[in-house]
Amino acid sequence: MHRAPRVEIVYCTQCRWLLRAAWLAQELLTTFVDELGEVALAPGTGGVFQVRVDGDLVWDRAVDGGFPEAKALKQRVRDRIAPGKDLGHSG
C-alpha cells in the first residue's frame, strides 16, 4: 500500500506562531485533500519555522527569509507530492 505524504510544520512556541502554522496546515489540507496523508504541527523554539514533506525541508524561515505566503508554500509542496496538479484559483 502506498503511504500518502506527510507534511510537518515546526513552529516556535516562544514566538507564538501556532496560529500561523495551523492556518498554513489548514490551507495545505484544503488544497491537497486527496494527496496528503497527514499534516503535523511540531512545537519548536528559537524562532524556528520550517516545513518538511516526508522529512525533506521545503521551507525554512532562516534560509528563505520570513514566512511563506500560502501560494508559494502550496507550489513547493505540490512540486514534491503532485507535480501535475493544477492549483487553480486557490493558487
PDB file of C-alpha atoms in Angstrom:
ATOM      1  CA  MET A   1       0.000   0.000   0.000  1.00  0.00           C
ATOM      2  CA  HIS A   2       1.300   3.440  -0.939  1.00  0.00           C
ATOM      3  CA  ARG A   3       1.657   5.731   2.051  1.00  0.00           C
ATOM      4  CA  ALA A   4       0.370   9.248   1.496  1.00  0.00           C
ATOM      5  CA  PRO A   5       2.863  12.081   2.057  1.00  0.00           C
ATOM      6  CA  ARG A   6       3.295  13.644   5.485  1.00  0.00           C
ATOM      7  CA  VAL A   7       3.873  17.360   5.992  1.00  0.00           C
ATOM      8  CA  GLU A   8       5.408  18.609   9.219  1.00  0.00           C
ATOM      9  CA  ILE A   9       5.336  22.263  10.233  1.00  0.00           C
ATOM     10  CA  VAL A  10       7.795  23.105  13.008  1.00  0.00           C
ATOM     11  CA  TYR A  11       6.947  26.418  14.656  1.00  0.00           C
ATOM     12  CA  CYS A  12       8.412  28.461  17.504  1.00  0.00           C
ATOM     13  CA  THR A  13       6.237  28.314  20.629  1.00  0.00           C
ATOM     14  CA  GLN A  14       8.160  31.215  22.201  1.00  0.00           C
ATOM     15  CA  CYS A  15       7.198  33.392  19.232  1.00  0.00           C
ATOM     16  CA  ARG A  16       3.553  32.278  19.416  1.00  0.00           C
ATOM     17  CA  TRP A  17       3.478  31.089  15.816  1.00  0.00           C
ATOM     18  CA  LEU A  18       0.985  28.264  16.399  1.00  0.00           C
ATOM     19  CA  LEU A  19      -1.904  30.107  14.715  1.00  0.00           C
ATOM     20  CA  ARG A  20       0.224  30.827  11.638  1.00  0.00           C
ATOM     21  CA  ALA A  21       1.316  27.181  11.474  1.00  0.00           C
ATOM     22  CA  ALA A  22      -2.259  25.947  11.962  1.00  0.00           C
ATOM     23  CA  TRP A  23      -3.558  28.269   9.241  1.00  0.00           C
ATOM     24  CA  LEU A  24      -0.952  27.012   6.766  1.00  0.00           C
ATOM     25  CA  ALA A  25      -1.775  23.414   7.742  1.00  0.00           C
ATOM     26  CA  GLN A  26      -5.439  24.117   7.012  1.00  0.00           C
ATOM     27  CA  GLU A  27      -4.544  25.658   3.647  1.00  0.00           C
ATOM     28  CA  LEU A  28      -2.489  22.597   2.683  1.00  0.00           C
ATOM     29  CA  LEU A  29      -5.138  20.121   3.834  1.00  0.00           C
ATOM     30  CA  THR A  30      -7.830  22.010   1.922  1.00  0.00           C
ATOM     31  CA  THR A  31      -5.779  22.183  -1.286  1.00  0.00           C
ATOM     32  CA  PHE A  32      -4.348  18.647  -1.188  1.00  0.00           C
ATOM     33  CA  VAL A  33      -7.417  16.747   0.046  1.00  0.00           C
ATOM     34  CA  ASP A  34      -6.609  13.582  -1.897  1.00  0.00           C
ATOM     35  CA  GLU A  35      -2.813  13.825  -1.905  1.00  0.00           C
ATOM     36  CA  LEU A  36      -1.828  14.319   1.740  1.00  0.00           C
ATOM     37  CA  GLY A  37      -1.968  11.687   4.442  1.00  0.00           C
ATOM     38  CA  GLU A  38      -1.127  13.952   7.353  1.00  0.00           C
ATOM     39  CA  VAL A  39      -0.114  17.452   8.361  1.00  0.00           C
ATOM     40  CA  ALA A  40       1.598  17.600  11.738  1.00  0.00           C
ATOM     41  CA  LEU A  41       2.296  20.654  13.875  1.00  0.00           C
ATOM     42  CA  ALA A  42       5.518  20.288  15.836  1.00  0.00           C
ATOM     43  CA  PRO A  43       6.434  22.772  18.571  1.00  0.00           C
ATOM     44  CA  GLY A  44       9.950  24.184  18.484  1.00  0.00           C
ATOM     45  CA  THR A  45      11.908  27.087  19.938  1.00  0.00           C
ATOM     46  CA  GLY A  46      14.425  29.710  18.923  1.00  0.00           C
ATOM     47  CA  GLY A  47      12.485  31.352  16.115  1.00  0.00           C
ATOM     48  CA  VAL A  48      12.154  28.180  14.056  1.00  0.00           C
ATOM     49  CA  PHE A  49       9.565  27.917  11.294  1.00  0.00           C
ATOM     50  CA  GLN A  50      10.167  25.013   8.935  1.00  0.00           C
ATOM     51  CA  VAL A  51       8.004  22.957   6.620  1.00  0.00           C
ATOM     52  CA  ARG A  52       9.019  19.431   5.628  1.00  0.00           C
ATOM     53  CA  VAL A  53       7.458  16.955   3.208  1.00  0.00           C
ATOM     54  CA  ASP A  54       8.322  13.378   4.167  1.00  0.00           C
ATOM     55  CA  GLY A  55      11.338  14.735   6.024  1.00  0.00           C
ATOM     56  CA  ASP A  56      12.617  16.920   3.176  1.00  0.00           C
ATOM     57  CA  LEU A  57      12.854  20.617   4.022  1.00  0.00           C
ATOM     58  CA  VAL A  58      10.747  22.727   1.633  1.00  0.00           C
ATOM     59  CA  TRP A  59      10.648  25.982   3.650  1.00  0.00           C
ATOM     60  CA  ASP A  60      12.934  27.362   6.343  1.00  0.00           C
ATOM     61  CA  ARG A  61      12.298  30.835   7.738  1.00  0.00           C
ATOM     62  CA  ALA A  62      16.023  31.304   8.409  1.00  0.00           C
ATOM     63  CA  VAL A  63      17.010  30.392   4.829  1.00  0.00           C
ATOM     64  CA  ASP A  64      14.026  31.599   2.812  1.00  0.00           C
ATOM     65  CA  GLY A  65      13.668  34.847   4.732  1.00  0.00           C
ATOM     66  CA  GLY A  66      10.448  35.035   6.687  1.00  0.00           C
ATOM     67  CA  PHE A  67       7.223  33.150   6.405  1.00  0.00           C
ATOM     68  CA  PRO A  68       5.842  31.539   3.278  1.00  0.00           C
ATOM     69  CA  GLU A  69       2.860  33.004   1.507  1.00  0.00           C
ATOM     70  CA  ALA A  70       0.234  30.278   1.211  1.00  0.00           C
ATOM     71  CA  LYS A  71       0.574  30.292  -2.591  1.00  0.00           C
ATOM     72  CA  ALA A  72       4.357  29.842  -2.516  1.00  0.00           C
ATOM     73  CA  LEU A  73       4.160  27.063   0.061  1.00  0.00           C
ATOM     74  CA  LYS A  74       1.461  25.225  -1.889  1.00  0.00           C
ATOM     75  CA  GLN A  75       3.635  25.373  -5.013  1.00  0.00           C
ATOM     76  CA  ARG A  76       6.621  23.888  -3.175  1.00  0.00           C
ATOM     77  CA  VAL A  77       4.513  21.149  -1.590  1.00  0.00           C
ATOM     78  CA  ARG A  78       2.802  20.411  -4.906  1.00  0.00           C
ATOM     79  CA  ASP A  79       6.149  20.063  -6.649  1.00  0.00           C
ATOM     80  CA  ARG A  80       7.008  17.306  -4.143  1.00  0.00           C
ATOM     81  CA  ILE A  81       3.739  15.387  -3.906  1.00  0.00           C
ATOM     82  CA  ALA A  82       1.663  16.091  -7.036  1.00  0.00           C
ATOM     83  CA  PRO A  83       3.715  17.769  -9.772  1.00  0.00           C
ATOM     84  CA  GLY A  84       0.877  17.642 -12.308  1.00  0.00           C
ATOM     85  CA  LYS A  85      -1.747  19.180 -10.030  1.00  0.00           C
ATOM     86  CA  ASP A  86      -3.270  22.457 -11.124  1.00  0.00           C
ATOM     87  CA  LEU A  87      -3.595  24.773  -8.139  1.00  0.00           C
ATOM     88  CA  GLY A  88      -6.219  26.809  -9.970  1.00  0.00           C
ATOM     89  CA  HIS A  89      -7.596  29.931  -8.362  1.00  0.00           C
ATOM     90  CA  SER A  90      -6.605  28.778  -4.846  1.00  0.00           C
ATOM     91  CA  GLY A  91      -3.017  29.168  -6.093  1.00  0.00           C
TER      92      GLY A  91
END
